[in-house]
Amino acid sequence: MVEEALIAMTAQLARLGNPSSLHTHGRATRKTLEDAREVIAKEVGCLPSEVIFTASGTEANNTALKGLYWQGRDKGKHVVVISAIEHHAILDPAHWLEVHEAAEIIQIPVNANGVIDIEFLAQLVTARGNEIAVISVMHANNETGVIQPIAKVVEIAGEIPVHTDAAQSFKKVPLSFADLGVYAMSLSAHKVGGPLGIGALILRRAVEIPALLHGGGQEREIRSGTLNAPAIVAFAAAAKSKYYDVENVSALRDSFIAGITSALPEVIINGVKSDRLPGIVNVTFPGTQSDTLLLLMDAQNISCSTGSACSAGVHEASHVLLAMGHSEVSAQSSLRFSFGATSTNADVDFAVSVMPDVITRGRAANLS
Amino acid sequence: MKLIAAMSGGVDSAVAAARAVEAGHDVIGVHLALSSNPQKYRSGARGCCTIEDSHDARRAADVIGIPFYIWDMAEEFHDGVVEDFLAEYAAGRTPNPCLRCNEKIKFAAVLDRARAMGFDGVVTGHYARTQISDSGKTLHRAVDHSKDQSYVLSVLTVEQIEGAIFPLGDTTKVDIRKEAEARGLAVAQKPDSHDICFVPSGDNAGWLRDRLGSEVGPIVDQDGVKIGEHKGAYTYTIGQRKGLGLTVPTADGSPRFVLKIEPVSNTVVVGAREDLAVSTMRGERAVWCGPGVTEQPQRGFVQVRAHGAALPCSYFFDATLLTAHLDEPLLGLATGQAMVIYDGDRVVGSATICETE
């Protein structure tokens, strides 16, 4: 967490008062909490009343996708359109809607550069627009960092509600809820230096969707449950802080890419031709298996990630890379590196210096 | 040494990893995912490799304080162990998949990968010991004979034994559970796994029937006279007496036993108890766990089941087959099982039984 968030959270943890209570302590917490809501609204370019706090970005995604689907279904619309590269927090609720709620799921393909096929969406909307309940396309992909043309999606969608998962983009690239014109947007505090376990759904004013959690009627009756004031206050402090020096992080990323492509010319930087977030690099190392590389990198105290793992923890080929045209084998030879507020030039130099040996060992292990 | 600890999620491999750390090694825990479609929970004592097991392994690694990763060996396991198991049954033999797993997965695929990555060996929770002597590193029975697993390790070559670390061989299972408790490992009282891990229902015959079909065939006596019918020859084992469903009784009312399974003609041959007697066995695909066996007959012991008795014998190797002559005949011996030769508590080597007489 950033220091501002840590200080704000610690101070709030010591204060009594349920923000829904009418007594003095309750009102005091409510005041702090509404201050926080206004800070976040300002940072994200929305009205304070459009901020609905949730316990995670995943919850925000579930609330938006299911709620907007149910709202559309009441008007006879049963199609849910998502991109092929969504996070599991969209893919899985979409799949759930298909299995349990009779939704038809249509995935927008992506090109080799990791950008959605906007022409596909345009044709789909022309042909079946009146059947579509919701379109959900992430603002930037979490594995490749590739930024998606959301303004274009909104333009094509017309009256169809558009949701975007902006957890990766918030504070890293310019982002305005009002300017984008989406109906709903998901955010997550820990992606901007805030605490774990707090997120927000930004939902356009006067859009009412069915709730997932019912109870005390908090958050426009869309998300009941006692508000987690310390986490919310810390989320706002992080959102307001200068968490992330975009230029510095971009420079680190570029220096990392230059370093590894010079040491290992055969590597592929996924999505390199597209606009990307500053801090994410996705690299394919031909002839290796990424779980082996991860272990070897970890032994050097370098943390990186593979695509995703199933519930048993088995590494799986990334659906994002597969959608971009990779084979199972090359998708399984890929690692994601992230650079953040605390990364330094020395970190980049060290990571680049250990890569050749790690790749040599990784290739040997792959052949064994 | 830099070691990979294979952690199943059970108590033995957890204590083995902890002991390796305590012995001063640089240890990384690895859980082998052997099923591409794992069950969520273990039912009773059967199976392993469930999601729950993988969580238990991770938790143990965290408590011990070592890094932990999951290696996907599902394809290797399916090709090397499950397919082999099916092919052996289809050929009328009775395979031992645990032995095959040690041979092809734990001390082959895993050890090779570990060595390529710069590790020196693999730690497991097997109950067995190794010793360094003039003739190199040799494999021996565990102190706890009731838990001894040297039988299923007898397929390891000298080179594989070089890279194998068995920290539990000098301790009884009871003491391992106490030690796990003292170390704060939550798996201390987790039930032992039995049976075949990839047949979670425990119904071997049903599992085989689903995969090999259930073609009806004759059950015949030693004269070839048909006296009954079976639903899939591979669901029988040599020496089996119950469940034959024979319609023609013997003249003197004595019971009949399965003597032979003939997969090509899909026939099960039954006969009298004394016809089960075996005094000589021969095995192919011999592996030596230390100095090799020669044509010169030696005195020793042969064991034909994982927890069977060690039977006094003389044995020799003629460059193709390993032969053991038993001092006393043995009743009912299936081909496909391993014959493991012991010199005292040292594992000399093993072969897959292909002939008996």
mmCIF file of C-alpha atoms in Angstrom, chain B residues 99 125-132 137-154 156 161 166-172 289 300-313 315 338-350:
data_model
loop_
_atom_site.group_PDB
_atom_site.id
_atom_site.type_symbol
_atom_site.label_atom_id
_atom_site.label_comp_id
_atom_site.label_asym_id
_atom_site.label_seq_id
_atom_site.Cartn_x
_atom_site.Cartn_y
_atom_site.Cartn_z
ATOM 1 C CA LEU B 99 5.955 -49.082 -9.300
ATOM 2 C CA GLY B 125 8.187 -39.682 1.688
ATOM 3 C CA HIS B 126 8.752 -43.311 0.706
ATOM 4 C CA TYR B 127 9.585 -45.741 3.489
ATOM 5 C CA ALA B 128 12.939 -47.017 2.267
ATOM 6 C CA ARG B 129 16.602 -46.380 3.018
ATOM 7 C CA THR B 130 19.709 -45.821 0.975
ATOM 8 C CA GLN B 131 23.262 -46.579 2.044
ATOM 9 C CA ILE B 132 26.612 -45.618 0.671
ATOM 10 C CA LYS B 137 24.590 -45.929 -3.199
ATOM 11 C CA THR B 138 22.295 -48.905 -2.591
ATOM 12 C CA LEU B 139 18.579 -49.275 -1.831
ATOM 13 C CA HIS B 140 17.378 -50.975 1.372
ATOM 14 C CA ARG B 141 14.202 -51.839 3.231
ATOM 15 C CA ALA B 142 12.783 -49.339 5.724
ATOM 16 C CA VAL B 143 13.158 -49.988 9.440
ATOM 17 C CA ASP B 144 9.347 -50.180 9.672
ATOM 18 C CA HIS B 145 8.813 -53.424 7.736
ATOM 19 C CA SER B 146 5.037 -53.052 7.847
ATOM 20 C CA LYS B 147 5.361 -49.787 5.859
ATOM 21 C CA ASP B 148 8.390 -50.745 3.796
ATOM 22 C CA GLN B 149 8.046 -49.467 0.201
ATOM 23 C CA SER B 150 11.318 -50.770 -1.220
ATOM 24 C CA TYR B 151 9.256 -53.150 -3.385
ATOM 25 C CA VAL B 152 7.723 -50.314 -5.410
ATOM 26 C CA LEU B 153 11.109 -48.579 -5.660
ATOM 27 C CA SER B 154 12.887 -51.652 -7.018
ATOM 28 C CA LEU B 156 15.050 -47.532 -9.917
ATOM 29 C CA ILE B 161 18.906 -44.001 -6.738
ATOM 30 C CA PHE B 166 14.301 -40.985 1.433
ATOM 31 C CA PRO B 167 14.400 -39.254 4.832
ATOM 32 C CA LEU B 168 11.784 -41.523 6.474
ATOM 33 C CA GLY B 169 13.411 -44.946 6.128
ATOM 34 C CA ASP B 170 14.732 -45.066 9.682
ATOM 35 C CA THR B 171 11.429 -44.237 11.424
ATOM 36 C CA THR B 172 8.126 -45.988 12.027
ATOM 37 C CA CYS B 289 19.475 -51.254 -7.950
ATOM 38 C CA GLY B 300 18.584 -64.577 -1.601
ATOM 39 C CA PHE B 301 14.911 -63.749 -1.272
ATOM 40 C CA VAL B 302 12.260 -62.894 -3.786
ATOM 41 C CA GLN B 303 9.155 -60.822 -3.068
ATOM 42 C CA VAL B 304 6.231 -60.758 -5.508
ATOM 43 C CA ARG B 305 3.752 -58.423 -3.839
ATOM 44 C CA ALA B 306 4.158 -54.949 -2.349
ATOM 45 C CA HIS B 307 3.624 -56.183 1.191
ATOM 46 C CA GLY B 308 4.160 -59.896 0.590
ATOM 47 C CA ALA B 309 6.658 -62.170 2.304
ATOM 48 C CA ALA B 310 10.273 -62.427 1.203
ATOM 49 C CA LEU B 311 10.615 -66.027 -0.014
ATOM 50 C CA PRO B 312 13.963 -67.842 0.133
ATOM 51 C CA CYS B 313 15.244 -68.650 -3.351
ATOM 52 C CA TYR B 315 18.359 -66.606 -8.549
ATOM 53 C CA ALA B 338 7.272 -57.387 -10.154
ATOM 54 C CA MET B 339 9.645 -60.007 -8.741
ATOM 55 C CA VAL B 340 12.002 -58.158 -6.446
ATOM 56 C CA ILE B 341 15.228 -59.804 -5.308
ATOM 57 C CA TYR B 342 16.593 -58.985 -1.844
ATOM 58 C CA ASP B 343 19.995 -59.738 -0.337
ATOM 59 C CA GLY B 344 19.069 -59.399 3.322
ATOM 60 C CA ASP B 345 17.456 -55.955 3.403
ATOM 61 C CA ARG B 346 19.232 -54.720 0.293
ATOM 62 C CA VAL B 347 17.235 -54.512 -2.920
ATOM 63 C CA VAL B 348 19.257 -56.305 -5.584
ATOM 64 C CA GLY B 349 16.888 -55.543 -8.438
ATOM 65 C CA SER B 350 13.619 -56.456 -10.048
#
